[in-house]
PDB file of C-alpha atoms in Angstrom:
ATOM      1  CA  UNK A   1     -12.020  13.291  -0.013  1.00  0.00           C
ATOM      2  CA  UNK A   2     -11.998  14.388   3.717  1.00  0.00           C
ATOM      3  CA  UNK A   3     -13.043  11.713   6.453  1.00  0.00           C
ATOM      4  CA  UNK A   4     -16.639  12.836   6.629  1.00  0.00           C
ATOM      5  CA  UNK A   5     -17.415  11.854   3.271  1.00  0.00           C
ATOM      6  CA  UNK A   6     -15.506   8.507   3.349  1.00  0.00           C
ATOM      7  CA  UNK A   7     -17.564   5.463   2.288  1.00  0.00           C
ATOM      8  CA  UNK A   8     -16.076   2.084   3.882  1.00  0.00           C
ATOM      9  CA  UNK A   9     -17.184  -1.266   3.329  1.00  0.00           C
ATOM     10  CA  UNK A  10     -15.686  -4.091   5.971  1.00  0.00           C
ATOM     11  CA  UNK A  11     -16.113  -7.561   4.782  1.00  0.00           C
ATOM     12  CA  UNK A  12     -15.480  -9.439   7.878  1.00  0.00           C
ATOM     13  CA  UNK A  13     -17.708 -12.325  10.181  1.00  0.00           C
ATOM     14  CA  UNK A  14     -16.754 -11.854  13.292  1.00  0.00           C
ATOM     15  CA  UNK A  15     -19.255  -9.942  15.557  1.00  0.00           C
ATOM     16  CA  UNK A  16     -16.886  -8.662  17.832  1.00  0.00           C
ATOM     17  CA  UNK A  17     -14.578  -6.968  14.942  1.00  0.00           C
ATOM     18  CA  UNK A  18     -17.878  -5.572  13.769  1.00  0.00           C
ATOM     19  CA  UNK A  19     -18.936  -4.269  16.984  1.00  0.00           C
ATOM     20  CA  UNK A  20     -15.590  -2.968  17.285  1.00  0.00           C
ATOM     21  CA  UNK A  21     -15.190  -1.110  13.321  1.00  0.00           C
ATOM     22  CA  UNK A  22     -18.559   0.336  13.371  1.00  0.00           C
ATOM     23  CA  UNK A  23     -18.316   2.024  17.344  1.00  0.00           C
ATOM     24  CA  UNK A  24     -14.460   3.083  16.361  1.00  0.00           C
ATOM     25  CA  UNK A  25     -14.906   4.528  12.720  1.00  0.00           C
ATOM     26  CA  UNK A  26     -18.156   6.171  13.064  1.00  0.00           C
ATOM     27  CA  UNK A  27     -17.176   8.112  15.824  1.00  0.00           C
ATOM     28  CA  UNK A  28     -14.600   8.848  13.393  1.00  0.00           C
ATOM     29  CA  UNK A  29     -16.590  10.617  11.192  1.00  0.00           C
ATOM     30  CA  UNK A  30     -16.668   7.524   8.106  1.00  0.00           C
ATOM     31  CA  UNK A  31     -19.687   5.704   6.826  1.00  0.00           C
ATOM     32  CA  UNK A  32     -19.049   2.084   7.499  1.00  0.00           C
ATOM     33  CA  UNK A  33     -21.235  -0.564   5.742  1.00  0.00           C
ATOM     34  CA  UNK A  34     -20.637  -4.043   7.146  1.00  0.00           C
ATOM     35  CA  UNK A  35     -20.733  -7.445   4.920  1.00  0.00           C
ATOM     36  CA  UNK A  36     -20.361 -10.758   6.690  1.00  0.00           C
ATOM     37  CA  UNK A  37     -19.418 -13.295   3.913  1.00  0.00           C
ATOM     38  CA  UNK A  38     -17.181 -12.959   0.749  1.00  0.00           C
ATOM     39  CA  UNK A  39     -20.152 -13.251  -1.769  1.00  0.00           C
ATOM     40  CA  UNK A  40     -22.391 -10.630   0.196  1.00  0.00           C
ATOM     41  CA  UNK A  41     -19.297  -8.061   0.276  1.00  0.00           C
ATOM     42  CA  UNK A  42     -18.708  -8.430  -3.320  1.00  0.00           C
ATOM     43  CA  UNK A  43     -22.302  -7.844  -4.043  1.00  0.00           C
ATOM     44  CA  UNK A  44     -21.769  -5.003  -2.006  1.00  0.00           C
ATOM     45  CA  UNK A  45     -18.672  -3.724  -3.248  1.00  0.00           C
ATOM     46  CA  UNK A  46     -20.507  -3.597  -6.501  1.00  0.00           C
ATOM     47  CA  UNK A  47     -23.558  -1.963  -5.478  1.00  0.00           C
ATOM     48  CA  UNK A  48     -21.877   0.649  -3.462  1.00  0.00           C
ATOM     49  CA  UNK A  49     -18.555   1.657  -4.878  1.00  0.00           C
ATOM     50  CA  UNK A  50     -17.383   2.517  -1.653  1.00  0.00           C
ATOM     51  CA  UNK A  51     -14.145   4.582  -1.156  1.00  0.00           C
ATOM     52  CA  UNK A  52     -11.990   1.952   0.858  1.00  0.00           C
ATOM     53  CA  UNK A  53     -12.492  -2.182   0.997  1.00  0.00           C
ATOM     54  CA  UNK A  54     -11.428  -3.346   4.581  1.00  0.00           C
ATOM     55  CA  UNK A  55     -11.135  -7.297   4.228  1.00  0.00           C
ATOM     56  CA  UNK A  56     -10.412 -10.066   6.705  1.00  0.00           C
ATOM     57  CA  UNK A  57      -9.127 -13.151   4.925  1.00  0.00           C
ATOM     58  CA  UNK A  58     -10.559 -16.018   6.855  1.00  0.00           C
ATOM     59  CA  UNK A  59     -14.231 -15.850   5.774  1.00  0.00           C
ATOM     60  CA  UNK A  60     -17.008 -18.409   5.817  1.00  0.00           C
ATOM     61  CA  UNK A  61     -18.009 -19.056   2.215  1.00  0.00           C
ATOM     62  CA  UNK A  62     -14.844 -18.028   0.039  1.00  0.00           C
ATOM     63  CA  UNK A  63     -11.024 -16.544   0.853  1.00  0.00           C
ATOM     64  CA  UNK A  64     -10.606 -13.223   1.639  1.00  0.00           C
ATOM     65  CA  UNK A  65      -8.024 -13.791  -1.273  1.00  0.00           C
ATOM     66  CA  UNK A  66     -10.314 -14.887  -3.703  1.00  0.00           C
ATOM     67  CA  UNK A  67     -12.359 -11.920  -3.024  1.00  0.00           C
ATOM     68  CA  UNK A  68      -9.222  -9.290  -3.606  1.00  0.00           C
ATOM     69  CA  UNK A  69      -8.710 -11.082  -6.793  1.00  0.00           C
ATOM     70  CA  UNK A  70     -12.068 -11.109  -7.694  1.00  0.00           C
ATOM     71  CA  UNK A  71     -12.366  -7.340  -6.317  1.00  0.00           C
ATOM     72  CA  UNK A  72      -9.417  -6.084  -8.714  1.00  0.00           C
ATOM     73  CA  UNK A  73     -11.120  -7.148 -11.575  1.00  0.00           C
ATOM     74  CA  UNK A  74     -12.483  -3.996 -12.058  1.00  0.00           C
ATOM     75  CA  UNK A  75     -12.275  -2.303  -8.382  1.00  0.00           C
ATOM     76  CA  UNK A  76      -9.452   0.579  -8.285  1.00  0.00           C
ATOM     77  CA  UNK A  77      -9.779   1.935  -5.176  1.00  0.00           C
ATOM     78  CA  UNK A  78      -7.915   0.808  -2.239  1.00  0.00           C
ATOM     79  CA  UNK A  79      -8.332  -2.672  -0.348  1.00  0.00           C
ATOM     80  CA  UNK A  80      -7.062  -2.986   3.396  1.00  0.00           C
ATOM     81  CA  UNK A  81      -6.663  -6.462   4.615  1.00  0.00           C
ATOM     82  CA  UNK A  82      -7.634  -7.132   8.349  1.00  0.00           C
ATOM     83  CA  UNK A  83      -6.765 -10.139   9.407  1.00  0.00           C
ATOM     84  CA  UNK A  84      -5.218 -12.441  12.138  1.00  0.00           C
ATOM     85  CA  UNK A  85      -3.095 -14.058   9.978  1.00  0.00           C
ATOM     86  CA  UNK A  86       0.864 -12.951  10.140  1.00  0.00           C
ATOM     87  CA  UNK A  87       2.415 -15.765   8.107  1.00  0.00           C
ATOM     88  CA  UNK A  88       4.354 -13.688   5.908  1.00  0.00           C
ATOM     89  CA  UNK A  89       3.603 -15.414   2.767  1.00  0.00           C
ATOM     90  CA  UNK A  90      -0.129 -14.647   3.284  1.00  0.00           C
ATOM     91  CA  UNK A  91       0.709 -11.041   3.613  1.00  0.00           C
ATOM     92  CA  UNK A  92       2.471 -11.571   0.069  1.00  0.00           C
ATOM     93  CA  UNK A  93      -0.133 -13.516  -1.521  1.00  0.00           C
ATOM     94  CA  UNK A  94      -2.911 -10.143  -0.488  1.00  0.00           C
ATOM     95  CA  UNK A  95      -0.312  -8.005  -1.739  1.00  0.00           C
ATOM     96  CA  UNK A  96       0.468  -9.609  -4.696  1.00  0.00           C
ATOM     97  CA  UNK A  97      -3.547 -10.013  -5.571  1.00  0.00           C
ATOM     98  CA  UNK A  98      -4.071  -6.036  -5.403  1.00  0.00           C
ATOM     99  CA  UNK A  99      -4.425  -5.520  -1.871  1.00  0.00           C
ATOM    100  CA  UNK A 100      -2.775  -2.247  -0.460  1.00  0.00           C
ATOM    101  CA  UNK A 101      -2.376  -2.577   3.261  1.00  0.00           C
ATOM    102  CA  UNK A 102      -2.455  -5.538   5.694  1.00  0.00           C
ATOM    103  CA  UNK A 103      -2.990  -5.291   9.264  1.00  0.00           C
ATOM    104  CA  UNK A 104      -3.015  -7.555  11.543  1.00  0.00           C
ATOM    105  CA  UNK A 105      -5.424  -8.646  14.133  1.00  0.00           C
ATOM    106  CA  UNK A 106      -5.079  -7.338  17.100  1.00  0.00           C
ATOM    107  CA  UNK A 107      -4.433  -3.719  15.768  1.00  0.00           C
ATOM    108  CA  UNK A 108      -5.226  -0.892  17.341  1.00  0.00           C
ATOM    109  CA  UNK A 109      -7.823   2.027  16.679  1.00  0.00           C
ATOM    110  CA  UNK A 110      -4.990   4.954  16.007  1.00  0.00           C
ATOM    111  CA  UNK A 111      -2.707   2.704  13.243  1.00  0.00           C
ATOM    112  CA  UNK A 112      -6.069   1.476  11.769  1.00  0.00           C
ATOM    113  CA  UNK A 113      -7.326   5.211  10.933  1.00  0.00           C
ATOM    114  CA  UNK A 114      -3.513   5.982  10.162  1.00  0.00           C
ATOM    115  CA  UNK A 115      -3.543   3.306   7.254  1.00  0.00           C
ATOM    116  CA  UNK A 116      -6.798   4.959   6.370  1.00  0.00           C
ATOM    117  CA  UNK A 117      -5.829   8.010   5.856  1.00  0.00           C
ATOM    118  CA  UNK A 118      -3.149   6.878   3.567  1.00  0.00           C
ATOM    119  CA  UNK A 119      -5.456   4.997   1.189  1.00  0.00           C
ATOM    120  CA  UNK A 120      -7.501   7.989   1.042  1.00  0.00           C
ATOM    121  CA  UNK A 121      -4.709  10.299  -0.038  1.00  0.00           C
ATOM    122  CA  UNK A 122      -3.779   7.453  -2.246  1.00  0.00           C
ATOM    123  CA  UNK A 123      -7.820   7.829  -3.684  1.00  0.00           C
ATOM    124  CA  UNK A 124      -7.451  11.438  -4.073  1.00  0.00           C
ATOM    125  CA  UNK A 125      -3.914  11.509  -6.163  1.00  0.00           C
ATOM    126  CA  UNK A 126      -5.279   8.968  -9.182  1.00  0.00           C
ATOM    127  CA  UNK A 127      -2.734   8.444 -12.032  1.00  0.00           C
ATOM    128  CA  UNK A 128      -2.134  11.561 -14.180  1.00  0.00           C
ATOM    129  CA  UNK A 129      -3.249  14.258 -11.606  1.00  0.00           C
ATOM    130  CA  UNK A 130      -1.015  17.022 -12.309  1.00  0.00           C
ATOM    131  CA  UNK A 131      -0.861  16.881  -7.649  1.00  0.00           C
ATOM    132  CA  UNK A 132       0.523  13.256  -7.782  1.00  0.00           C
ATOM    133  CA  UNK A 133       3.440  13.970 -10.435  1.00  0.00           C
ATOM    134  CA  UNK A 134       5.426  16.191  -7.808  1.00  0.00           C
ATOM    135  CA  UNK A 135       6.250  14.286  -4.585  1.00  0.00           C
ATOM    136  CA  UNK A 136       7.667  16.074  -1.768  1.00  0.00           C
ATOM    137  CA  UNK A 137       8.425  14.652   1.971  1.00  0.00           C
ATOM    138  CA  UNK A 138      10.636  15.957   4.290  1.00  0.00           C
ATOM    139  CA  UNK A 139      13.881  16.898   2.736  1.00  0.00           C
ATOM    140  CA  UNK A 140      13.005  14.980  -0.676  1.00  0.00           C
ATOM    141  CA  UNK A 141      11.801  16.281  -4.220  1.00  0.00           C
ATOM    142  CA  UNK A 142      10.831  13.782  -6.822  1.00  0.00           C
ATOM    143  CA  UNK A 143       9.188  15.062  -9.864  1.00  0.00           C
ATOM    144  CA  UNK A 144       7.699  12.241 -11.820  1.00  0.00           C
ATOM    145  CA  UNK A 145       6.606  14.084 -14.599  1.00  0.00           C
ATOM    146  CA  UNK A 146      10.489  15.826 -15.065  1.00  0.00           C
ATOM    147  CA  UNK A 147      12.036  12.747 -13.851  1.00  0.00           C
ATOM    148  CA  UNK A 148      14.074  14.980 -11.566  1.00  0.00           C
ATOM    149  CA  UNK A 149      14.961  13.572  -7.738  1.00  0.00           C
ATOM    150  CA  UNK A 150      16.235  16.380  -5.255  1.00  0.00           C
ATOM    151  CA  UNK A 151      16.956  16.316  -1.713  1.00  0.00           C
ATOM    152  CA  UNK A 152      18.134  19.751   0.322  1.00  0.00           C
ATOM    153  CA  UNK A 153      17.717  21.458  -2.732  1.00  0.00           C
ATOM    154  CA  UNK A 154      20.090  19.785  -4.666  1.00  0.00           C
ATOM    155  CA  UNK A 155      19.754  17.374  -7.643  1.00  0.00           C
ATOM    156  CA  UNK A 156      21.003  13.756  -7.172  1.00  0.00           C
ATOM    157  CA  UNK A 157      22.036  11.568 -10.612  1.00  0.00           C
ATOM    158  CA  UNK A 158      20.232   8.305 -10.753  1.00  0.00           C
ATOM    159  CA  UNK A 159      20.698   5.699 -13.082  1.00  0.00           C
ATOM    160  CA  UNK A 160      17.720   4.789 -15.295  1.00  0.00           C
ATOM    161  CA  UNK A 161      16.960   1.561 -13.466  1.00  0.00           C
ATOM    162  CA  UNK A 162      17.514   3.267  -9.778  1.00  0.00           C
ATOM    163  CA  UNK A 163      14.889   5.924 -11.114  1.00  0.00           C
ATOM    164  CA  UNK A 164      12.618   3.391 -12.206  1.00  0.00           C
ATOM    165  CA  UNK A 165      12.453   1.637  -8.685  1.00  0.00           C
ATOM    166  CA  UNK A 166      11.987   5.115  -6.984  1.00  0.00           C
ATOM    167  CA  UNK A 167       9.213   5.837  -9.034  1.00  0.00           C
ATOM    168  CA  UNK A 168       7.688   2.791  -8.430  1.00  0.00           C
ATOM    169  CA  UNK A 169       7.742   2.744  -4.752  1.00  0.00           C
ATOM    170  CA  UNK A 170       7.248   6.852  -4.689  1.00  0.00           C
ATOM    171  CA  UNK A 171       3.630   6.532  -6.815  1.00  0.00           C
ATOM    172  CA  UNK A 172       2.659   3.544  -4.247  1.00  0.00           C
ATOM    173  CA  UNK A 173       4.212   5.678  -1.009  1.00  0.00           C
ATOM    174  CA  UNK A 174       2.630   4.375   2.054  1.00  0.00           C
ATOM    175  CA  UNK A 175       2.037   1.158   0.173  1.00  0.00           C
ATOM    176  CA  UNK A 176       4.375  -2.097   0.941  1.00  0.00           C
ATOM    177  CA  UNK A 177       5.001  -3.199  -2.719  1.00  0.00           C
ATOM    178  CA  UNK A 178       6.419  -7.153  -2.501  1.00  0.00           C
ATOM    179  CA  UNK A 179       9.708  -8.139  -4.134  1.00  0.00           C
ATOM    180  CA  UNK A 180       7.883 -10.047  -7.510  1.00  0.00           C
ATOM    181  CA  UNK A 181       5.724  -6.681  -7.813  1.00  0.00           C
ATOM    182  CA  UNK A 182       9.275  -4.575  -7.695  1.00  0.00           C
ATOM    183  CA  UNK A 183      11.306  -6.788 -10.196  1.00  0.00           C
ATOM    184  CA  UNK A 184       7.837  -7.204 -12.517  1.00  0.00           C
ATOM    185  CA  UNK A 185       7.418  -3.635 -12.703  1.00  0.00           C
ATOM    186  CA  UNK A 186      10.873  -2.392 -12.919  1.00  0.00           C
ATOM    187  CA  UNK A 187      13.072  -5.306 -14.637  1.00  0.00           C
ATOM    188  CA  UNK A 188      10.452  -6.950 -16.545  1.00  0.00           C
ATOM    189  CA  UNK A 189       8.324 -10.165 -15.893  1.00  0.00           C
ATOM    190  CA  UNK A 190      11.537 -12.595 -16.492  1.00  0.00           C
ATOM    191  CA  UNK A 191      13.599 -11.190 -13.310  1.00  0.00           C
ATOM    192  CA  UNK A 192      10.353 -11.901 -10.521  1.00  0.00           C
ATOM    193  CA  UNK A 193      12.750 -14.835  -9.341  1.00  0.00           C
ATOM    194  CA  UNK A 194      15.971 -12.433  -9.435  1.00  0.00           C
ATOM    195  CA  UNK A 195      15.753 -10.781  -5.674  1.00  0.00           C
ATOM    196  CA  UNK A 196      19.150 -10.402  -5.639  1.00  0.00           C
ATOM    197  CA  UNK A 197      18.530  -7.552  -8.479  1.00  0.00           C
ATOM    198  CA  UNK A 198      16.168  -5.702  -5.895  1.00  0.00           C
ATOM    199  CA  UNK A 199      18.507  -5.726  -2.926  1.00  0.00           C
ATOM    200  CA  UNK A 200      21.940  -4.643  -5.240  1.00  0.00           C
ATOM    201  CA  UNK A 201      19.920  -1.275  -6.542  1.00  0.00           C
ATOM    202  CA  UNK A 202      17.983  -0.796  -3.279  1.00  0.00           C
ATOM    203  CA  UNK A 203      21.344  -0.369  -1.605  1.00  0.00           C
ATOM    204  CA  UNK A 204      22.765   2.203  -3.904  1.00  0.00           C
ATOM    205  CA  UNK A 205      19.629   4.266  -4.252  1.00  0.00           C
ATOM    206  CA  UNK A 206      19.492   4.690  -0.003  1.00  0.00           C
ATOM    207  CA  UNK A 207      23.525   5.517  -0.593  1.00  0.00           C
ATOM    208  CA  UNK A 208      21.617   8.494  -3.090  1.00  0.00           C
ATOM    209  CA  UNK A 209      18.372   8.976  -1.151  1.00  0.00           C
ATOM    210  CA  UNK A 210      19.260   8.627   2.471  1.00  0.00           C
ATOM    211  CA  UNK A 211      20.859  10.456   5.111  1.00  0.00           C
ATOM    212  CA  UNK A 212      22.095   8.060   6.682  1.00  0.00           C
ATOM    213  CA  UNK A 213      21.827   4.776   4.573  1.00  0.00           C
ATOM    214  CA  UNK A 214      21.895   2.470   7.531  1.00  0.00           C
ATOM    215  CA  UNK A 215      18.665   4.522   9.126  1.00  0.00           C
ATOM    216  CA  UNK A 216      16.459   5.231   5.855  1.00  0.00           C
ATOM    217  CA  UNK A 217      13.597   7.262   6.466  1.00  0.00           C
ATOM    218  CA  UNK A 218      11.791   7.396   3.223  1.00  0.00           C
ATOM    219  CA  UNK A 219      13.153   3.770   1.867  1.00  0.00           C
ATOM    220  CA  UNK A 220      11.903   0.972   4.358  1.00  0.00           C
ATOM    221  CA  UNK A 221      12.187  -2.363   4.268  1.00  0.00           C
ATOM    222  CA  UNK A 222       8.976  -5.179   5.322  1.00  0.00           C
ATOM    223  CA  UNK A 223      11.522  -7.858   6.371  1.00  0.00           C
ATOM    224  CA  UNK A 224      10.143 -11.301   4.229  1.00  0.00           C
ATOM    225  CA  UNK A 225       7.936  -8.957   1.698  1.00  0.00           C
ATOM    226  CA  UNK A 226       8.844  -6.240   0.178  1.00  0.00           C
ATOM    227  CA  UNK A 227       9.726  -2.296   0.649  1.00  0.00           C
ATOM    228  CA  UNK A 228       7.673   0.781   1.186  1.00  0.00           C
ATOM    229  CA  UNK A 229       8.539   4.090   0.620  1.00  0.00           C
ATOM    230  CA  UNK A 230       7.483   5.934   3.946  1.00  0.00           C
ATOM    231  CA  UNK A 231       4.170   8.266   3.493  1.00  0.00           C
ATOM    232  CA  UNK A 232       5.659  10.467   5.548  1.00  0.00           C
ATOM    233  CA  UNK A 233       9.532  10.635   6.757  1.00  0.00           C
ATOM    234  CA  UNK A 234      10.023   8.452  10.111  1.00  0.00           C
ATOM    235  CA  UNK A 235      11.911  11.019  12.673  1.00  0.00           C
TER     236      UNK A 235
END
Protein backbone atom coordinates (compact mmCIF):
# COMPACT_ATOMS: atom_id res chain seq x y z
CA UNK A 1 0.00 0.00 0.00
CA UNK A 2 1.97 3.16 -1.11
CA UNK A 3 0.84 6.67 0.36
CA UNK A 4 -1.33 7.56 -2.60
CA UNK A 5 -3.69 4.92 -2.03
CA UNK A 6 -3.86 5.31 1.80
CA UNK A 7 -7.39 5.69 3.23
CA UNK A 8 -7.32 7.61 6.76
CA UNK A 9 -10.08 8.26 8.94
CA UNK A 10 -9.33 11.01 11.96
CA UNK A 11 -11.86 10.91 14.66
CA UNK A 12 -11.14 14.08 16.39
CA UNK A 13 -13.46 17.57 17.39
CA UNK A 14 -11.32 20.06 17.36
CA UNK A 15 -11.45 22.37 14.24
CA UNK A 16 -8.11 23.48 14.38
CA UNK A 17 -6.55 19.73 14.44
CA UNK A 18 -8.86 19.21 11.51
CA UNK A 19 -7.82 22.15 9.65
CA UNK A 20 -4.45 21.16 10.43
CA UNK A 21 -4.69 16.90 9.35
CA UNK A 22 -6.57 17.53 6.27
CA UNK A 23 -4.04 20.70 4.78
CA UNK A 24 -0.88 18.44 6.12
CA UNK A 25 -1.87 14.83 4.89
CA UNK A 26 -3.44 15.64 1.69
CA UNK A 27 -0.67 17.42 0.47
CA UNK A 28 0.79 14.26 1.45
CA UNK A 29 -0.70 12.33 -1.00
CA UNK A 30 -3.47 10.29 1.69
CA UNK A 31 -7.21 10.42 1.58
CA UNK A 32 -8.28 11.79 4.89
CA UNK A 33 -11.97 11.45 5.95
CA UNK A 34 -12.73 13.47 9.08
CA UNK A 35 -15.35 12.31 11.97
CA UNK A 36 -16.05 14.69 14.81
CA UNK A 37 -17.64 12.50 17.60
CA UNK A 38 -16.91 8.86 18.75
CA UNK A 39 -20.32 7.44 17.48
CA UNK A 40 -20.01 9.22 13.94
CA UNK A 41 -16.28 7.77 13.55
CA UNK A 42 -17.36 4.37 14.39
CA UNK A 43 -20.13 4.56 11.94
CA UNK A 44 -17.53 5.57 9.77
CA UNK A 45 -14.94 3.22 10.52
CA UNK A 46 -17.53 0.70 9.57
CA UNK A 47 -18.70 2.09 6.46
CA UNK A 48 -15.32 2.81 5.12
CA UNK A 49 -12.76 0.31 6.23
CA UNK A 50 -10.20 2.74 5.99
CA UNK A 51 -6.46 1.77 6.07
CA UNK A 52 -5.34 3.69 9.34
CA UNK A 53 -7.76 5.02 12.46
CA UNK A 54 -6.17 8.33 13.81
CA UNK A 55 -8.05 8.93 17.26
CA UNK A 56 -7.95 11.73 19.81
CA UNK A 57 -9.17 10.51 23.18
CA UNK A 58 -11.00 13.43 24.64
CA UNK A 59 -14.18 13.42 22.51
CA UNK A 60 -17.61 14.89 23.06
CA UNK A 61 -20.07 12.01 23.24
CA UNK A 62 -17.90 8.84 24.29
CA UNK A 63 -13.88 8.14 25.16
CA UNK A 64 -11.59 7.90 22.60
CA UNK A 65 -10.96 4.63 24.69
CA UNK A 66 -14.20 3.30 24.45
CA UNK A 67 -14.05 3.75 20.82
CA UNK A 68 -10.50 1.66 20.43
CA UNK A 69 -12.20 -0.98 22.39
CA UNK A 70 -15.17 -0.86 20.58
CA UNK A 71 -12.99 -0.46 17.22
CA UNK A 72 -10.97 -3.83 17.97
CA UNK A 73 -13.90 -5.73 18.06
CA UNK A 74 -13.56 -6.60 14.72
CA UNK A 75 -11.17 -3.69 13.23
CA UNK A 76 -7.49 -5.13 12.42
CA UNK A 77 -5.89 -2.51 10.94
CA UNK A 78 -3.90 -0.03 12.74
CA UNK A 79 -5.27 2.73 15.27
CA UNK A 80 -3.03 5.92 16.03
CA UNK A 81 -4.00 7.82 19.06
CA UNK A 82 -3.70 11.72 18.85
CA UNK A 83 -4.13 13.22 21.76
CA UNK A 84 -3.06 15.90 24.37
CA UNK A 85 -3.02 13.72 27.02
CA UNK A 86 0.68 12.47 28.31
CA UNK A 87 -0.29 10.87 31.63
CA UNK A 88 1.44 7.76 31.12
CA UNK A 89 -1.19 5.51 32.31
CA UNK A 90 -3.52 6.84 29.56
CA UNK A 91 -0.94 5.99 27.03
CA UNK A 92 -1.16 2.35 28.66
CA UNK A 93 -4.76 2.11 28.90
CA UNK A 94 -4.84 2.98 24.49
CA UNK A 95 -2.22 0.55 24.26
CA UNK A 96 -3.53 -2.00 26.19
CA UNK A 97 -7.18 -1.57 24.32
CA UNK A 98 -5.53 -2.28 20.73
CA UNK A 99 -4.22 0.95 19.91
CA UNK A 100 -0.76 0.96 18.04
CA UNK A 101 0.78 4.37 18.32
CA UNK A 102 0.14 7.40 20.59
CA UNK A 103 1.19 10.79 19.88
CA UNK A 104 0.89 13.48 21.60
CA UNK A 105 -0.56 16.83 21.00
CA UNK A 106 1.48 19.15 19.94
CA UNK A 107 3.30 16.81 17.39
CA UNK A 108 4.69 17.76 14.52
CA UNK A 109 3.88 17.14 10.69
CA UNK A 110 7.31 14.97 9.90
CA UNK A 111 6.92 12.35 13.20
CA UNK A 112 3.13 12.24 12.42
CA UNK A 113 3.71 10.87 8.67
CA UNK A 114 6.78 8.89 10.22
CA UNK A 115 4.32 6.89 12.58
CA UNK A 116 2.28 6.56 9.44
CA UNK A 117 4.38 5.04 7.49
CA UNK A 118 5.04 2.46 10.06
CA UNK A 119 1.40 1.38 10.46
CA UNK A 120 1.26 1.06 6.85
CA UNK A 121 4.18 -1.31 6.57
CA UNK A 122 2.65 -2.89 9.57
CA UNK A 123 -0.85 -3.18 7.08
CA UNK A 124 1.11 -4.57 4.33
CA UNK A 125 3.11 -7.51 6.37
CA UNK A 126 -0.36 -9.27 7.88
CA UNK A 127 0.29 -12.49 9.90
CA UNK A 128 1.51 -15.44 7.79
CA UNK A 129 2.97 -13.44 4.78
CA UNK A 130 5.83 -15.42 3.79
CA UNK A 131 7.63 -11.12 3.73
CA UNK A 132 6.84 -10.70 7.50
CA UNK A 133 8.47 -14.16 8.70
CA UNK A 134 12.12 -12.86 7.83
CA UNK A 135 13.02 -9.62 9.68
CA UNK A 136 16.08 -7.87 8.83
CA UNK A 137 17.36 -4.26 10.21
CA UNK A 138 20.61 -3.07 10.24
CA UNK A 139 23.02 -5.66 11.37
CA UNK A 140 20.10 -8.08 12.66
CA UNK A 141 18.48 -11.35 11.12
CA UNK A 142 15.49 -12.85 12.79
CA UNK A 143 13.71 -15.53 10.99
CA UNK A 144 10.40 -16.20 12.60
CA UNK A 145 9.43 -18.93 10.62
CA UNK A 146 13.16 -20.90 11.39
CA UNK A 147 13.27 -19.43 14.73
CA UNK A 148 16.84 -18.46 13.89
CA UNK A 149 18.26 -14.81 15.33
CA UNK A 150 21.60 -13.58 13.58
CA UNK A 151 23.46 -10.49 13.83
CA UNK A 152 26.86 -9.82 11.54
CA UNK A 153 26.25 -12.96 10.07
CA UNK A 154 26.53 -14.99 12.89
CA UNK A 155 23.94 -17.04 14.87
CA UNK A 156 23.27 -16.03 18.53
CA UNK A 157 21.69 -18.94 21.12
CA UNK A 158 18.59 -17.73 22.81
CA UNK A 159 16.77 -19.35 25.36
CA UNK A 160 13.17 -20.33 24.57
CA UNK A 161 11.64 -17.60 26.71
CA UNK A 162 14.31 -14.78 25.39
CA UNK A 163 13.10 -15.95 21.80
CA UNK A 164 9.65 -15.68 22.69
CA UNK A 165 9.96 -11.93 23.84
CA UNK A 166 11.98 -11.11 20.61
CA UNK A 167 9.41 -12.41 18.58
CA UNK A 168 6.92 -10.65 20.20
CA UNK A 169 8.32 -7.25 20.06
CA UNK A 170 10.02 -8.10 16.39
CA UNK A 171 6.25 -8.97 14.75
CA UNK A 172 4.95 -5.56 16.52
CA UNK A 173 8.45 -3.54 15.44
CA UNK A 174 7.71 0.07 15.45
CA UNK A 175 4.93 -0.68 17.89
CA UNK A 176 5.41 0.20 21.84
CA UNK A 177 3.97 -3.08 23.32
CA UNK A 178 3.17 -2.26 27.37
CA UNK A 179 4.62 -4.45 30.12
CA UNK A 180 0.98 -6.57 30.87
CA UNK A 181 0.87 -7.10 26.89
CA UNK A 182 4.74 -8.53 27.14
CA UNK A 183 4.27 -10.85 30.25
CA UNK A 184 0.49 -11.92 28.78
CA UNK A 185 1.88 -12.88 25.61
CA UNK A 186 5.12 -14.37 26.53
CA UNK A 187 4.72 -15.83 30.27
CA UNK A 188 1.14 -16.44 30.27
CA UNK A 189 -1.89 -14.42 31.70
CA UNK A 190 -0.83 -15.26 35.54
CA UNK A 191 2.68 -13.25 35.35
CA UNK A 192 0.84 -9.58 33.96
CA UNK A 193 1.68 -8.41 37.66
CA UNK A 194 5.36 -10.02 37.48
CA UNK A 195 7.43 -6.90 35.78
CA UNK A 196 10.28 -7.92 37.36
CA UNK A 197 10.16 -11.10 34.83
CA UNK A 198 10.22 -8.52 31.83
CA UNK A 199 13.14 -6.42 32.98
CA UNK A 200 15.49 -9.80 34.15
CA UNK A 201 15.12 -11.30 30.31
CA UNK A 202 15.08 -7.86 28.64
CA UNK A 203 18.54 -7.37 30.07
CA UNK A 204 20.07 -10.55 28.88
CA UNK A 205 18.54 -10.52 25.43
CA UNK A 206 20.24 -6.66 24.76
CA UNK A 207 23.57 -8.55 26.37
CA UNK A 208 22.64 -11.08 22.99
CA UNK A 209 21.09 -8.50 20.66
CA UNK A 210 22.96 -5.31 21.24
CA UNK A 211 26.12 -3.78 20.47
CA UNK A 212 26.47 -2.06 23.05
CA UNK A 213 23.82 -3.10 25.73
CA UNK A 214 23.82 0.20 27.51
CA UNK A 215 22.94 2.06 23.91
CA UNK A 216 20.35 -0.52 22.28
CA UNK A 217 19.36 0.33 18.96
CA UNK A 218 16.81 -2.20 18.02
CA UNK A 219 15.54 -2.91 21.86
CA UNK A 220 14.10 0.46 23.33
CA UNK A 221 12.61 1.15 26.25
CA UNK A 222 9.09 3.75 26.72
CA UNK A 223 10.12 4.69 30.30
CA UNK A 224 6.52 3.97 32.49
CA UNK A 225 5.02 1.65 29.46
CA UNK A 226 6.52 -0.70 27.82
CA UNK A 227 9.37 -1.52 25.02
CA UNK A 228 9.51 -1.23 21.30
CA UNK A 229 11.64 -2.85 19.08
CA UNK A 230 12.99 0.06 16.78
CA UNK A 231 11.41 -0.03 13.02
CA UNK A 232 14.44 0.89 11.92
CA UNK A 233 18.00 0.88 13.88
CA UNK A 234 18.55 4.40 15.76
CA UNK A 235 22.27 5.59 14.55
Amino acid sequence: MNTLSARLLAIEDDPQIQRFLLAALEAHGYALEIATTGNEGLRLAALHQPDVVIVDLGLPDISGLDVIGRLREWYKRPILVLSARNRESDKVAALDLGADDYLTKPFGIGELLARLRVAQRHLAERPGDAAGSRIEIGALVIDLAAHRVRRDGVDIHLTPIEYRLLAALAQHRGKVLTHRQLLRDVWGANHVESPHYLRIYMRALRHKIEAEPTRPRYLLTEVGVGYRFADAPDG
